[in-house]
Amino acid sequence: MVDALLTVAAEEGSGNPLLPAYYDIIWSGVCFVIIVLVVVFYALPRVTTVLDARSAAIEGNIAKADEAQRKAEAALEEYTAQLADARKEAGEIRDAAREDGRKIVSEAKQNASAEAERLTAAAHTQIEAERQAAVVSLRSEVGTLALDLAGGVIGETLSDDQKAQAVVDRFLTDLEASEKASN
C-alpha cells in the first residue's frame, strides 16, 4: 500500500509524500505554540497549585496520623501502667481481706472458746450447787426418816431434835467416809 502511495505521489510531482505542505506545517506550529502557552501559563500553575495543596494535605494528614499514633501509644502505655497498678492494688486488697478474715476467724474461735469455758465453768458451778443442795436435802430427809424409824423401833418419839440430828449427821459422815475409802 505504501508503494502505491509513493507511485501516485511521484506521478503528481509533488516531492516527498511523507512531508506535509509548508502551510500545514506553519499553521500546525502556530496552534502548537498557542497550546503550549495556554498549558504553561494557565493549566500548569493550576495543576501545580492543586498538586501542592494535595501534597500539603497529605503531609499534614501524615503528621496528624503520626501524632495520633504517638498519642495512642502514650495512652496505651498509661493504660497498661494503670492496669498494672490496679492489679497490684487488687492483690493488696485481696491479701488484706484474707488477713482480716483470718483475724476474724481467730477472734471468733477465741471468743467461742472463752464462751465455752465460761459456760462449762458456770455449768459445773451450778451442778455442784445443785448437788450440794440435793445432799443437804437428802441428809435432812434421811435424818427425819431415820429418827422416825428409830422412834418406831423404840416405840417413843425422839424429842431432842438437835441431839438426834447430830447422831444422824455423824452416821452419814461415817457412811460417806467409808464410801470414799472403798473407791
XYZ file of C-alpha atoms in Angstrom:
183
model
C 0.000 0.000 0.000
C 2.864 2.341 0.762
C 4.268 1.524 -2.675
C 1.009 2.564 -4.251
C 1.038 5.919 -2.434
C 4.620 6.574 -3.428
C 3.773 5.791 -7.015
C 0.793 8.204 -7.038
C 2.837 10.964 -5.391
C 5.675 10.516 -7.833
C 3.277 10.888 -10.754
C 1.896 14.154 -9.421
C 5.384 15.505 -8.995
C 4.883 16.892 -5.614
C 8.030 15.651 -3.952
C 8.112 13.535 -0.838
C 4.651 12.255 0.027
C 5.570 11.763 3.686
C 6.157 15.511 4.279
C 3.077 17.727 4.569
C 2.762 21.034 2.769
C 4.531 24.118 4.173
C 1.354 25.991 5.044
C 0.173 22.942 7.109
C 3.463 22.947 8.993
C 3.200 26.704 9.761
C -0.408 26.581 10.993
C 0.295 23.449 12.999
C 3.273 25.221 14.598
C 1.155 28.277 15.484
C -1.534 26.042 17.097
C 1.145 24.117 18.951
C 2.699 27.332 20.314
C -0.760 28.581 21.448
C -1.478 25.266 23.169
C 1.950 25.272 24.846
C 1.440 28.865 26.042
C -2.030 28.042 27.454
C -0.672 24.962 29.202
C 2.433 26.756 30.578
C 0.700 29.978 31.738
C -2.788 28.755 32.599
C -3.104 24.988 33.162
C 0.320 24.228 34.625
C 0.069 26.794 37.505
C -3.388 25.489 38.416
C -2.228 21.892 38.312
C 0.854 22.851 40.352
C -1.358 24.637 42.907
C -3.688 21.639 43.192
C -0.736 19.244 43.478
C 0.925 21.438 46.133
C -2.333 21.609 48.096
C -2.718 17.851 47.877
C 0.899 17.339 48.863
C 0.457 19.642 51.876
C -2.783 17.890 52.840
C -1.133 14.500 52.566
C 1.858 15.669 54.606
C -0.499 17.221 57.163
C -2.513 14.023 57.358
C 0.676 12.007 57.751
C 1.795 14.344 60.556
C -1.652 14.065 62.171
C -1.528 10.293 61.833
C 1.951 10.207 63.394
C 0.765 12.446 66.253
C -2.355 10.297 66.738
C -0.209 7.176 66.771
C 2.136 8.722 69.369
C -0.876 9.706 71.489
C -2.344 6.229 71.120
C 0.964 4.641 72.148
C 1.202 7.010 75.144
C -2.406 6.222 76.092
C -1.679 2.503 75.749
C 1.384 2.810 77.989
C -0.639 4.811 80.534
C -3.471 2.278 80.376
C -1.006 -0.575 80.824
C 0.565 1.171 83.821
C -2.858 1.880 85.345
C -3.886 -1.721 84.749
C -0.717 -2.973 86.445
C -1.340 -0.602 89.378
C -4.961 -1.738 89.600
C -3.911 -5.389 89.592
C -1.325 -4.691 92.287
C -3.873 -2.783 94.387
C -6.445 -5.553 93.907
C -3.864 -8.090 95.076
C -3.088 -5.986 98.140
C -6.799 -5.592 98.913
C -7.329 -9.337 98.458
C -4.395 -10.122 100.765
C -5.644 -7.627 103.357
C -9.125 -9.145 103.170
C -7.699 -12.630 103.650
C -5.677 -11.436 106.638
C -8.750 -9.706 108.086
C -10.728 -12.898 107.523
C -8.089 -14.922 109.359
C -8.127 -12.444 112.243
C -11.920 -12.518 112.425
C -11.957 -16.327 112.393
C -9.215 -16.422 115.046
C -11.060 -13.924 117.234
C -14.311 -15.838 116.756
C -12.575 -19.078 117.776
C -11.060 -17.407 120.831
C -14.399 -15.867 121.780
C -16.151 -19.201 121.255
C -13.510 -21.000 123.359
C -13.791 -18.403 126.133
C -17.586 -18.579 125.998
C -17.473 -22.379 126.068
C -15.101 -22.325 129.052
C -17.321 -19.793 130.824
C -20.446 -21.864 130.117
C -18.666 -25.047 131.233
C -17.493 -23.391 134.453
C -20.982 -21.999 135.073
C -22.495 -25.422 134.425
C -20.013 -27.088 136.795
C -20.762 -24.466 139.445
C -24.485 -24.927 139.001
C -24.161 -28.714 139.040
C -22.048 -28.531 142.201
C -24.572 -26.187 143.856
C -27.440 -28.470 142.893
C -25.506 -31.498 144.174
C -24.827 -29.757 147.468
C -28.496 -28.796 147.718
C -29.501 -32.381 146.963
C -27.037 -33.700 149.558
C -28.379 -31.296 152.184
C -31.966 -32.172 151.268
C -31.218 -35.899 151.322
C -29.436 -35.604 154.680
C -32.383 -33.884 156.254
C -34.829 -36.359 154.745
C -32.659 -39.352 155.678
C -32.264 -37.913 159.190
C -36.008 -37.447 159.557
C -36.684 -40.931 158.230
C -34.002 -42.418 160.492
C -35.459 -40.679 163.529
C -38.962 -41.814 162.624
C -37.749 -45.399 162.121
C -35.730 -45.313 165.321
C -38.742 -43.932 167.118
C -40.885 -46.701 165.651
C -38.399 -49.341 166.734
C -38.069 -47.946 170.227
C -41.687 -47.060 170.435
C -41.068 -43.466 171.500
C -40.585 -40.229 169.626
C -37.236 -38.692 169.984
C -37.871 -35.190 171.251
C -34.389 -33.673 171.280
C -34.018 -32.740 167.601
C -30.503 -31.321 167.900
C -29.110 -34.385 169.549
C -30.895 -36.662 167.109
C -29.715 -34.566 164.174
C -26.099 -34.740 165.382
C -26.286 -38.539 165.637
C -27.717 -38.782 162.091
C -25.093 -36.386 160.701
C -22.291 -38.385 162.356
C -23.714 -41.575 160.908
C -23.960 -40.110 157.383
C -20.424 -38.676 157.596
C -19.092 -42.091 158.614
C -21.045 -43.628 155.742
C -19.569 -41.159 153.207
C -16.057 -41.721 154.579
C -16.425 -45.482 154.185
C -17.627 -44.997 150.574
C -14.645 -42.784 149.715
C -12.259 -45.255 151.312
C -13.667 -48.102 149.234
C -13.351 -46.136 145.957
